Coordinates of C-alpha atoms in Angstrom, one line a residue:
X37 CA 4.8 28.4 -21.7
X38 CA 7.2 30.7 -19.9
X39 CA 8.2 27.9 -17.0
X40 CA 7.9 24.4 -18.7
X41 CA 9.6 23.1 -15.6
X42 CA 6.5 23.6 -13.7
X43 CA 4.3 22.8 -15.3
X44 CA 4.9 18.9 -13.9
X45 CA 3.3 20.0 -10.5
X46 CA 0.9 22.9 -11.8
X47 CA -1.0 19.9 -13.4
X48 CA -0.3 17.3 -10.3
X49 CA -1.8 20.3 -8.1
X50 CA -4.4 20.4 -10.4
X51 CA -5.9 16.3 -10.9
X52 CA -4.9 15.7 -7.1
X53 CA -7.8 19.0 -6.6
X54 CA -10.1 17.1 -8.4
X55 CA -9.3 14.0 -7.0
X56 CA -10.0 15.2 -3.4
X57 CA -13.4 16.8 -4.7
X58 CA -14.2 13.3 -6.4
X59 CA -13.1 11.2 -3.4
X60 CA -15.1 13.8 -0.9
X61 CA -18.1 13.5 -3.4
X62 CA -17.9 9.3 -2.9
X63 CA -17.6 8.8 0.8
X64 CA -20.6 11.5 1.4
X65 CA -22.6 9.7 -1.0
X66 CA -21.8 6.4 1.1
X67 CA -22.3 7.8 3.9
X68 CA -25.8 9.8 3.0
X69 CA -27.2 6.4 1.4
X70 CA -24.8 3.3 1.8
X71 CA -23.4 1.2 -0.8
X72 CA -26.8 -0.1 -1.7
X73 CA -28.5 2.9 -1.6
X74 CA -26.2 4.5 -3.9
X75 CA -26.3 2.0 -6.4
X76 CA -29.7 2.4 -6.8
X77 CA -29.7 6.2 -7.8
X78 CA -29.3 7.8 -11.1
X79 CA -27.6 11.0 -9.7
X80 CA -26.1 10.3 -6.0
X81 CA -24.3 13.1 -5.4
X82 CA -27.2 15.8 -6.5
X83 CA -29.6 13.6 -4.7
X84 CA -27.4 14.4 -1.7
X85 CA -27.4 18.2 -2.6
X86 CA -31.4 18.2 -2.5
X87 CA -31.5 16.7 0.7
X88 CA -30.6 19.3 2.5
X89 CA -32.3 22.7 2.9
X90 CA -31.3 25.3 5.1
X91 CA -34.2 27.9 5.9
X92 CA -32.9 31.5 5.7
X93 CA -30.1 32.0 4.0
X94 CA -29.5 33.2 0.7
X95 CA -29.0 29.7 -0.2
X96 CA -31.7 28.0 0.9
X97 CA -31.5 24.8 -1.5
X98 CA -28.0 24.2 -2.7
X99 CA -28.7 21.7 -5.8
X100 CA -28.7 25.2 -7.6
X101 CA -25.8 26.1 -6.7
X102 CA -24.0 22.4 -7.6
X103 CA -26.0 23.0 -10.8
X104 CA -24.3 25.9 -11.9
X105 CA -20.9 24.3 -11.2
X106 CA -22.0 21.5 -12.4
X107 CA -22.8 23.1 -16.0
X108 CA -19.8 25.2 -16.0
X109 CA -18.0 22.1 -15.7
X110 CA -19.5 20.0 -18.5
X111 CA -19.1 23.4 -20.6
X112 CA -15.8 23.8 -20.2
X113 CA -15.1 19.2 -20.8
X114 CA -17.1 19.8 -23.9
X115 CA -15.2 22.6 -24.9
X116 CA -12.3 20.4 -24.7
X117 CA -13.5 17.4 -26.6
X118 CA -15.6 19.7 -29.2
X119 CA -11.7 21.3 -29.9
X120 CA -9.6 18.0 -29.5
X121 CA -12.7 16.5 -32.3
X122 CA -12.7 20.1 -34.5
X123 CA -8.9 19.8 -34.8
X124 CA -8.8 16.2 -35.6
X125 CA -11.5 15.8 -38.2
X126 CA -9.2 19.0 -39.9
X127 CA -6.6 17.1 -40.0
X128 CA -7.6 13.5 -41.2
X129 CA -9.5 15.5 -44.0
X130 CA -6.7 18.2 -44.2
X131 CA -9.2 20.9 -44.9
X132 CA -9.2 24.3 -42.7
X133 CA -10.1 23.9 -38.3
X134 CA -12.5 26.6 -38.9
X135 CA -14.8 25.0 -41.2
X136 CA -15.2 22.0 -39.8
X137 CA -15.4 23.7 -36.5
X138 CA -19.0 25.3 -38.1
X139 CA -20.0 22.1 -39.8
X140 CA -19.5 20.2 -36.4
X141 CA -21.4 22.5 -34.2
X142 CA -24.7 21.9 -36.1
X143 CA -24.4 18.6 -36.8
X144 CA -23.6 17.7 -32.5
X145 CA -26.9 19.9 -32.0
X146 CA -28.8 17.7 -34.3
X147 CA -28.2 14.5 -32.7
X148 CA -29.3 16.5 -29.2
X149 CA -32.5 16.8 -29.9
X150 CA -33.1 12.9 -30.8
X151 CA -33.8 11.7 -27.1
X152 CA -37.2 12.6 -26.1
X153 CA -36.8 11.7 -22.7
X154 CA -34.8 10.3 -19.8
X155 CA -34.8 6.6 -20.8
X156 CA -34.0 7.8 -24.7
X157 CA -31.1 9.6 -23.4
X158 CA -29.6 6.6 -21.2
X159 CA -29.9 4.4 -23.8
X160 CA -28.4 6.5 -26.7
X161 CA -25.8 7.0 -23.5
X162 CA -24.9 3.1 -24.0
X163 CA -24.7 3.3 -28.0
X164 CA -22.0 6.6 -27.4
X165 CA -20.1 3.6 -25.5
X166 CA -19.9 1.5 -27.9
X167 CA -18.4 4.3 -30.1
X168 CA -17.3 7.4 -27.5
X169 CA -14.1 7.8 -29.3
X170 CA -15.5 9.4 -32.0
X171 CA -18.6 10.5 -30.0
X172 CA -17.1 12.1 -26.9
X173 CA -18.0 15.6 -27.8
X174 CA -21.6 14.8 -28.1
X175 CA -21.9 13.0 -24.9
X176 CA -20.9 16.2 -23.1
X177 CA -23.1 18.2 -25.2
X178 CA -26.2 15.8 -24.2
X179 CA -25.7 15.5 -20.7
X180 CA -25.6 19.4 -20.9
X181 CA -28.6 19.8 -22.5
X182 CA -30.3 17.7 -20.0
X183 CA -29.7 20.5 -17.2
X184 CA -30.6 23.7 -20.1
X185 CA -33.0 26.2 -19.7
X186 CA -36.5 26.9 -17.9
X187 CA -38.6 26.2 -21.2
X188 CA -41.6 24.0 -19.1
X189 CA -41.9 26.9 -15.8
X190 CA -45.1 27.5 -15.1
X191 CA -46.7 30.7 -12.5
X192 CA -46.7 29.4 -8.8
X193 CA -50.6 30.2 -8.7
X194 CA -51.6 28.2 -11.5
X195 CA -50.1 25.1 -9.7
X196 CA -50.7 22.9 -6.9
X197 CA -48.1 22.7 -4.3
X198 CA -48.1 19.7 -2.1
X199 CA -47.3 19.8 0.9
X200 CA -48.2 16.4 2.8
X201 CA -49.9 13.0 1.7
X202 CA -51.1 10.3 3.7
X203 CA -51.8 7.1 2.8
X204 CA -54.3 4.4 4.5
X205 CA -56.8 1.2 3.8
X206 CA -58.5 2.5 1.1
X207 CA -62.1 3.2 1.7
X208 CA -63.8 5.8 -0.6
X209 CA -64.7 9.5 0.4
X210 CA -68.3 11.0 0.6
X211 CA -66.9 12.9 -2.4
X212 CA -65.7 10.0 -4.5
X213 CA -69.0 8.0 -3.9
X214 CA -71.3 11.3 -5.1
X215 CA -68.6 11.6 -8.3
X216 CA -69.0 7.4 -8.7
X217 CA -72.8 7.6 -8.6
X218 CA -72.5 10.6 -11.2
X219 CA -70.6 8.6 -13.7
X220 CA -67.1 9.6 -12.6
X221 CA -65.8 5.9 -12.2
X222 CA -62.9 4.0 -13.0
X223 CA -61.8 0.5 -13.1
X224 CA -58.9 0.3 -10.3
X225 CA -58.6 -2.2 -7.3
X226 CA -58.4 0.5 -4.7
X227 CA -55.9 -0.6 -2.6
X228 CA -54.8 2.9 -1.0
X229 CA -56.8 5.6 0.4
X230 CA -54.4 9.4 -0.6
X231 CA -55.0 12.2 1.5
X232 CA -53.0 14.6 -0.6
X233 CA -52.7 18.6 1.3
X234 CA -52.1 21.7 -1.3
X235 CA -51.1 25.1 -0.2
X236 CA -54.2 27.4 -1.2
X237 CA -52.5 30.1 -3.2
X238 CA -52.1 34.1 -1.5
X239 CA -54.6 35.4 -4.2
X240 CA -57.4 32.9 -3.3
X241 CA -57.4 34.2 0.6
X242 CA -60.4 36.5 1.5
X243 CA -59.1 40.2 2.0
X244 CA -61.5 40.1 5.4
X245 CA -60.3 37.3 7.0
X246 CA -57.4 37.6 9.6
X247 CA -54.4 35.9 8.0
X248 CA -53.5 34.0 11.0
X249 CA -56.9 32.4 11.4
X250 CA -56.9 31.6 7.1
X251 CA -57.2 28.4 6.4
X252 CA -53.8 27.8 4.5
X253 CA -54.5 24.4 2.7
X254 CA -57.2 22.3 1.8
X255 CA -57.1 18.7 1.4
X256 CA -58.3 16.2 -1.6
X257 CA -59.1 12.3 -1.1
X258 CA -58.8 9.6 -3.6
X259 CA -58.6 6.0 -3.6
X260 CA -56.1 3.7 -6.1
X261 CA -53.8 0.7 -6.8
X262 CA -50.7 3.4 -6.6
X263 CA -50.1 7.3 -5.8
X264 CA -49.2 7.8 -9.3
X265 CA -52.4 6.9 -10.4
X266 CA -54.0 8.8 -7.6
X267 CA -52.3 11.6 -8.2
X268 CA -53.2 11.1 -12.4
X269 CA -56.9 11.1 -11.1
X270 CA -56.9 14.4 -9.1
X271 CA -56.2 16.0 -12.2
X272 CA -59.5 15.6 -13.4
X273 CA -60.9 17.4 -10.3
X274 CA -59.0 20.3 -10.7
X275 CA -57.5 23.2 -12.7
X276 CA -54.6 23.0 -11.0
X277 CA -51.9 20.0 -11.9
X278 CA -50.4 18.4 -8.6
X279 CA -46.6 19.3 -8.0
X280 CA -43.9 17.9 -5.6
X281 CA -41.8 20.7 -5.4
X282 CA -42.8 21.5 -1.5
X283 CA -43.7 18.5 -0.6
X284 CA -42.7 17.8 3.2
X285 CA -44.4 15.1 4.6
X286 CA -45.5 11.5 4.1
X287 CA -47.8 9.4 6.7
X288 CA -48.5 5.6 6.2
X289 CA -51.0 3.7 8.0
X290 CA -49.8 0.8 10.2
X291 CA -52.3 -1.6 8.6
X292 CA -51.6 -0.1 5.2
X293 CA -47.9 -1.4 5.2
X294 CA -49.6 -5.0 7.3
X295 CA -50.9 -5.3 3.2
X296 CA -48.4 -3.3 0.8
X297 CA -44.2 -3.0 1.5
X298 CA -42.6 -0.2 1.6
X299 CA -40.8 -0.4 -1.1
X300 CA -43.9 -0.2 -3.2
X301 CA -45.8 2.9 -1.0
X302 CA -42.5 4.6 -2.3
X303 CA -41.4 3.9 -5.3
X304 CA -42.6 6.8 -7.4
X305 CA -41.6 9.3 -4.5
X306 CA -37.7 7.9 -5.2
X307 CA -38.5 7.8 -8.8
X308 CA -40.3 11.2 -9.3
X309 CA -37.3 13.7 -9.9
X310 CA -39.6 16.9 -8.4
X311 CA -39.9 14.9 -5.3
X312 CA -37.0 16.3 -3.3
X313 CA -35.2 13.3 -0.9
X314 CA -35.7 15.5 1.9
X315 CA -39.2 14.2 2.3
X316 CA -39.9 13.0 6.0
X317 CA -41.4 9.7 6.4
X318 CA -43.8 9.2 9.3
X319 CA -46.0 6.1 10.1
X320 CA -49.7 5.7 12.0
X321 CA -51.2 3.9 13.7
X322 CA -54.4 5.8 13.3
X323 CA -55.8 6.8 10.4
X324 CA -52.7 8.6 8.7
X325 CA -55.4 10.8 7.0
X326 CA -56.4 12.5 10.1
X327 CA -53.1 13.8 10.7
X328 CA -53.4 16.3 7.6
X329 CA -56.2 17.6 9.2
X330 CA -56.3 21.4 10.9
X331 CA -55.4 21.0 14.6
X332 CA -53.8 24.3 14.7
X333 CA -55.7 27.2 13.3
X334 CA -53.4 29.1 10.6
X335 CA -50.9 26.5 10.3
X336 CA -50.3 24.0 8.0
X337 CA -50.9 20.4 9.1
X338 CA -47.7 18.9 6.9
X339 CA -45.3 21.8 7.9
X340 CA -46.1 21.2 12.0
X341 CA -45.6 17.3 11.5
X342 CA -41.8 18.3 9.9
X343 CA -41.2 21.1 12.1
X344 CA -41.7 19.4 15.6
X345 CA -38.3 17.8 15.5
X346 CA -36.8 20.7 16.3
X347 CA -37.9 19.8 19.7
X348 CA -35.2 16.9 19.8
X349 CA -33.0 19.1 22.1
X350 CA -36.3 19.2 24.6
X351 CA -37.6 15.6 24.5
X352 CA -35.1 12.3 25.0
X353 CA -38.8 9.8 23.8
X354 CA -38.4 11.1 20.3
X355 CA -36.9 9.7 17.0
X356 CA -34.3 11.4 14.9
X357 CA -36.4 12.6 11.6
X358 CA -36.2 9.5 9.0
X359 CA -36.0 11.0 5.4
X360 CA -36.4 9.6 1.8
X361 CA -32.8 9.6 1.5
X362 CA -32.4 7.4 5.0
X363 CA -34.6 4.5 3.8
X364 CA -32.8 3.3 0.6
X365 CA -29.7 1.7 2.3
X366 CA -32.0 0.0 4.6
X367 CA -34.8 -0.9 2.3
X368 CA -32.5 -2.3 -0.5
X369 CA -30.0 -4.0 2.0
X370 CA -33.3 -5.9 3.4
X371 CA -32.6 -4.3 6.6
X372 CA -35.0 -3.3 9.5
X373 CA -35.4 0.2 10.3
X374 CA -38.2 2.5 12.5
X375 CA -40.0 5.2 11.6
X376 CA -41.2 8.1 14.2
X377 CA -45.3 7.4 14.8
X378 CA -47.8 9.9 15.0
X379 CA -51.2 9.8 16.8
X380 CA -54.1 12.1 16.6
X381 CA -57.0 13.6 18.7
X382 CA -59.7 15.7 17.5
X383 CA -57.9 18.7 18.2
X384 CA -53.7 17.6 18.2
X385 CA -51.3 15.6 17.0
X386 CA -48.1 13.9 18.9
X387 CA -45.0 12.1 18.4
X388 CA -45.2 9.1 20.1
X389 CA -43.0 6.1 19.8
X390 CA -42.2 3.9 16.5
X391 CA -43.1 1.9 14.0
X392 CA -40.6 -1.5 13.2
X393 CA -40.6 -2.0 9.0
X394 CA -39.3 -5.4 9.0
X395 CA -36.1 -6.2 6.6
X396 CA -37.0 -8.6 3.8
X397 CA -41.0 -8.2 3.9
X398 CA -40.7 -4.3 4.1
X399 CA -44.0 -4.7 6.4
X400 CA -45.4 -3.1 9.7
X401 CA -43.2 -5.4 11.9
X402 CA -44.4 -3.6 15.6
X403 CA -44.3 -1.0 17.3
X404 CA -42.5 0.6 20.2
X405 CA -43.3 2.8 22.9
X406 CA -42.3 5.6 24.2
X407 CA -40.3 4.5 27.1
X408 CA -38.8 2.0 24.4
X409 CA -38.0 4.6 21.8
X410 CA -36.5 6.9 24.8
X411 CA -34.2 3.4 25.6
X412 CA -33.2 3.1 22.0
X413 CA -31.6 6.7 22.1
X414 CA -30.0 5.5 25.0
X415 CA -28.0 2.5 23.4
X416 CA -27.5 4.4 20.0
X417 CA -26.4 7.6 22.1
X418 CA -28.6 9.3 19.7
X419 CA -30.1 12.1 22.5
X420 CA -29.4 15.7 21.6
X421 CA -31.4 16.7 25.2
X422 CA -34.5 16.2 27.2
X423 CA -34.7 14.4 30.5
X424 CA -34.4 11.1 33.0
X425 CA -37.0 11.1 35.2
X426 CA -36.9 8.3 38.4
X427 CA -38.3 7.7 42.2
X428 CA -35.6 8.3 44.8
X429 CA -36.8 4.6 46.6
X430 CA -35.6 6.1 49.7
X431 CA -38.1 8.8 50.0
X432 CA -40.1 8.1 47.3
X433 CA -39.9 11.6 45.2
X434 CA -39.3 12.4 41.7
X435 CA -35.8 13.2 40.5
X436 CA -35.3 14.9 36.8
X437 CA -32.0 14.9 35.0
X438 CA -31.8 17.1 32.3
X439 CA -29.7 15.6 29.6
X440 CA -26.8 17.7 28.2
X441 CA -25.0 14.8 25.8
X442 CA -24.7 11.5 25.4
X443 CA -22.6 8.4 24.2
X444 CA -22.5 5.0 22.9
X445 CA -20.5 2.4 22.2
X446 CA -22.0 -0.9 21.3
X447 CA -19.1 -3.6 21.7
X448 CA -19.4 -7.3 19.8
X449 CA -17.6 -10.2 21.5
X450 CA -17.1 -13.1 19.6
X451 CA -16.3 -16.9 20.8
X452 CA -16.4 -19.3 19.0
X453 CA -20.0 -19.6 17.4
X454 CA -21.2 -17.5 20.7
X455 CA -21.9 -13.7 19.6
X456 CA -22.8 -11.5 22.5
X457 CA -22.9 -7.6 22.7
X458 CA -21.6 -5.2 26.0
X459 CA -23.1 -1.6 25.5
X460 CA -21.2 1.3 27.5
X461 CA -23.5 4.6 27.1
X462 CA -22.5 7.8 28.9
X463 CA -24.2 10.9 30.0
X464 CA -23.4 14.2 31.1
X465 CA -26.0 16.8 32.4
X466 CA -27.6 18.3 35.6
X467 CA -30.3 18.2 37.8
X468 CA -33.2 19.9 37.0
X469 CA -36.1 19.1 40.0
X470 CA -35.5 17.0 43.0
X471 CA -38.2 17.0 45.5
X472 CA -36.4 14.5 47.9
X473 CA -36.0 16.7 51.7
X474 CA -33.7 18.3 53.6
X475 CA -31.2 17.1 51.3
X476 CA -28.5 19.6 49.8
X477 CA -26.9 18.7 46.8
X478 CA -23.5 20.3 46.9
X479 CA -22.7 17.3 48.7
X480 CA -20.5 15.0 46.6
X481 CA -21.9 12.0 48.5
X482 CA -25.2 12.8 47.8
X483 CA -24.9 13.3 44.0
X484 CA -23.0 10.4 43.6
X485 CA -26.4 8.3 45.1
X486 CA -27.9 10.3 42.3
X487 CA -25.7 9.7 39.5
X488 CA -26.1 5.4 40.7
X489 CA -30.1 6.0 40.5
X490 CA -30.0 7.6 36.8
X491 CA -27.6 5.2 36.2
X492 CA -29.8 2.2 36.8
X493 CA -32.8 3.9 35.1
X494 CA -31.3 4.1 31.7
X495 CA -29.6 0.8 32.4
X496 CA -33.7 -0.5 32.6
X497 CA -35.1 1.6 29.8
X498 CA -32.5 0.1 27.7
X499 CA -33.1 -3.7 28.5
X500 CA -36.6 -3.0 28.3
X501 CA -36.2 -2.0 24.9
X502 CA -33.6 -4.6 23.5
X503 CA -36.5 -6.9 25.2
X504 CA -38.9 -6.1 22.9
X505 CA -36.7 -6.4 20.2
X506 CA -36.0 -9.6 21.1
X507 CA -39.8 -10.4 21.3
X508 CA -40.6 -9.1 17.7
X509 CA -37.2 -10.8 16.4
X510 CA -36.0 -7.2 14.9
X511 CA -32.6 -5.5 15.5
X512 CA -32.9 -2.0 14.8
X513 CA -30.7 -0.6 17.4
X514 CA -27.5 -0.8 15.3
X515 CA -25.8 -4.1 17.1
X516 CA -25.5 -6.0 13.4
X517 CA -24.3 -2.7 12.2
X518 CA -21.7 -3.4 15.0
X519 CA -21.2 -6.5 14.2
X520 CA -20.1 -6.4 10.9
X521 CA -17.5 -3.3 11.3
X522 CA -15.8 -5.0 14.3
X523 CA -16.0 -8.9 12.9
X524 CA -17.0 -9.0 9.4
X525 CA -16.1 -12.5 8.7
X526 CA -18.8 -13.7 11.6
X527 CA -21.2 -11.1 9.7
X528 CA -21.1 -12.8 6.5
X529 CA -21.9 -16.0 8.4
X530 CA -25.3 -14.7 9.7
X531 CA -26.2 -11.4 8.2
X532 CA -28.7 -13.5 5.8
X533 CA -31.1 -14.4 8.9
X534 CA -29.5 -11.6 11.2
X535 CA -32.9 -10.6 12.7
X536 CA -33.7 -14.0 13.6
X537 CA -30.2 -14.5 15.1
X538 CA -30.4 -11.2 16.7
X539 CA -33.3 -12.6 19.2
X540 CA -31.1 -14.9 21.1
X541 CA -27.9 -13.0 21.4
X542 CA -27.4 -11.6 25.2
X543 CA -27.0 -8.1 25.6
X544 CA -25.2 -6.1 28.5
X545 CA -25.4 -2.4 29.6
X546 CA -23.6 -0.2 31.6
X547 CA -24.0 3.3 32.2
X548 CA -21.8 6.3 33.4
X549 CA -23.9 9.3 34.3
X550 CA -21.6 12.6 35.4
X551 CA -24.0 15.0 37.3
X552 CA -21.8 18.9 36.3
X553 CA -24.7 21.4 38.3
X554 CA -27.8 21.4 40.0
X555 CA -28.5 24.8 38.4
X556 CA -29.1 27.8 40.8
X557 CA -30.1 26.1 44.1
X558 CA -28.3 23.0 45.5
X559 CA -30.9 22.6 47.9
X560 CA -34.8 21.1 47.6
X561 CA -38.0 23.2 47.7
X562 CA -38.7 21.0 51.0
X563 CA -35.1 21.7 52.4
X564 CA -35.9 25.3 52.0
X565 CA -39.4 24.7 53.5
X566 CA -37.9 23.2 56.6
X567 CA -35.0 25.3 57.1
X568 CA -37.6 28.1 57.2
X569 CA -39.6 26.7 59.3
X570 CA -37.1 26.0 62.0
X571 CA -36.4 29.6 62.1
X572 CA -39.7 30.7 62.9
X573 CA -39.9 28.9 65.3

């Protein structure tokens, strides 16, 4: 070393790096899941990785990526150990480093290939405990085998992607009934109805069809006690074994989750390590099935249902997507949460309004409408665009005011044993239509009216939802969150019954709504109308 003196700060440079990466790597995990939710997962941080996928670039999925790192990293801490363990052995039996160094190396690859499987290896994990001084080296060297190789890939077209599943009531398929009479039966209570989509593969597609108007999937229905099972059972009907690589979309039934929790509908997606956490999570209150069926011709059913919220920016009655990785805080802290609903017609599907899964049950708990769902993104400030729409009373037109940004601040007051909330939400944007007359909107007078009529509309839409909360004795608009960052010793007090509690609290909203433009025109279609008019005369 040519500059001992240094070499003090090279290495505090050097653990305070990897402290920052290791603290980073905690509060995102936190964040992603919550405290419960974290606790709950085998690998937090790579669950995190998976959960996000960002469509064309050169790294769409980053897990690989982390992976990479990730086995660079164990390399290099088992290189270390395998050394530190090499020299040591050489020196307790004082015979040469680069012996034992070759009689080591077989001997830690030997004890690798004793755990068969996951489970194995976490428990032979908590025997290298009990003795990780003199096992260190292996430890690193079985973790790292864990991540090694490609030996089990298998051609894309000999597999079956998923892409969607719904799950309802059960009640058995025309097929399953002709494969029952046939002899192809077995004992199960049928308590779910799958709907399982699979991408059809390119080579199967007929070279004269137009590939627009192919059919892209095809569906496969089969009735179980779980989707494990189901999923066991479609293997018979196939040559194709079922994969969750691609999987995109899961719909439950409303009067499924009236009879099952949540919790059990999804344990073997959070369990199943091809499942990615990215999955979104939709509920119905149709038949969940019929949303996997073609509405659009060309498309896939499970890719539309993922892909409309995009439209976020365009629509101010819609639900930010709800994700694998977004229901294990709330499911294991016992706390209510929505899911977006979809509805279906012969020929379309929509977004419209939520489903309430109810804290400790984890059961269908209601449901709220649109104009409810639009109030909710009012009080959680959660709107990335779309629009207010009210009824000047003075004229009796429509108004529309687009929606540029918005913000919320939910406020606990606390005294005594009296818990109340104040909710301040602010808005900027513009006005899109106004059909009120002779009326021209450069006028600061004027738009102030305006602003005061928006004002009072969201004020209604969001009293109209914490109504109905009230009514269904569910807090999913974040005041408990609230609660417990601003007074957390009155949280611990009634957090245990908080839902309950949550139906008698008052609530009370006040809006700020700052009108910037009135786009090209600051005058009506009638003004206009009239003006012209007038000079024709």
């Amino acid at each position: 070393m040519e500059k001992p003196k240094k070499a003090t700060r090279v290495i505090g440079l050097a653990i305070g790096i990897a402290a920052f990466f290791y603290i980073a790597a905690v509060v995102l995990c936190i964040g992603a899941f919550s405290v419960e939710g974290v606790m709950t997962r085998t690998w937090p941080f790579l669950d995190l990785a998976r959960s996000f996928e960002v469509e064309y670039l050169v790294f769409e999925r980053f897990e690989s990526l982390l992976l990479s790192i990730w086995i660079m990293q164990i390399f290099a801490t088992f290189s270390i150990a395998f050394y530190c363990a090499s020299l040591g052995v050489s020196q307790i039996l004082n015979r040469s480093y680069s012996a034992i160094l070759f009689i080591l190396l077989p001997a830690i690859y030997i004890l690798s290939q004793i755990p068969k499987n996951l489970n194995e290896l976490f428990s032979f994990g908590a025997v290298m405990k009990r003795v990780r001084l003199g096992l260190l080296g292996i430890s690193a060297l079985l973790i790292c085998s864990t991540l090694s190789g490609c030996w089990s890939s298998s051609p894309v077209e000999d597999l079956n992607l998923e892409t969607g599943i719904a799950m309802d009531v059960a009640q058995k398929s025309s097929q399953e009934e002709q494969l029952n009479q046939k002899g192809g039966y077995y004992p199960k209570k049928e308590l779910i109805k799958g709907t399982f989509q699979f991408i059809v593969p390119e080579e199967n597609k007929s070279s004269g069809s137009s590939p627009s108007q192919t059919k892209k999937f095809y569906n496969i229905t089969e009735t179980g006690d779980s989707v494990f099972e189901m999923l066991r059972e479609i293997s018979l009907r196939t040559n194709r074994p079922p994969i969750g690589f691609h999987l995109k979309t899961v719909i439950i039934s409303s009067s499924l989750l009236r009879k099952v929790p949540l919790y059990e509908l999804l344990d073997f997606f959070l369990r199943d390590n091809d499942i990615r956490p990215s999955v979104q999570l939709l509920i119905s209150t149709d038949e969940a099935g019929d949303a996997l069926q073609e509405k659009i011709p060309g498309q896939t059913p499970a890719f539309i249902l993922k892909d409309i919220f995009v439209n976020r920016k365009r629509n101010s009655r819609m639900l930010r997507p709800v994700s694998l990785a977004k229901v294990i805080g709330p499911m294991k802290a016992n706390r209510s949460f929505l899911l977006p609903n979809v509805i279906t017609t012969e020929s379309e599907v929509k977004i419209a309004g939520a489903g309430i899964i109810k804290g400790k049950a984890q059961t269908y708990g209601g449901f709220l409408n649109e104009s409810e769902v639009e109030g909710l993104m009012w009080i959680k400030g959660e709107l990335k665009g779309g629009l207010l729409k009210d009824i000047d009373h003075k004229t009796g037109k429509n108004m529309a005011y687009e929606i540029k940004s918005t913000k919320s601040r939910i406020k606990a007051i606390v005294q005594g044993d009296d818990i109340s909330f104040r909710v301040r939400m602010t808005s900027e944007g513009r006005i899109s239509e106004n059909f009120n007359p002779n009326e021209a909107l450069g006028n600061n007078r004027l738009l102030g009216r305006l602003e005061s009529i928006f004002q009072g509309k969201a004020n209604s839409l969001a009293e109209q939802t914490v109504a109905k909360m009230h009514k269904l004795r569910v807090d999913v608009g974040g005041f408990g969150e609230a609660l417990r960052i601003q007074h957390p010793k009155v949280w611990r007090k009634v957090k245990k019954d908080w839902d309950t509690t949550f139906s008698t609290i008052p609530v009370q909203f006040s809006t700020d709504i700052h009108i910037e433009d009135y786009g090209a025109s600051n005058t009506t279609a009638d003004w206009h109308t009239t003006k012209a008019a007038s000079s024709g005369g």
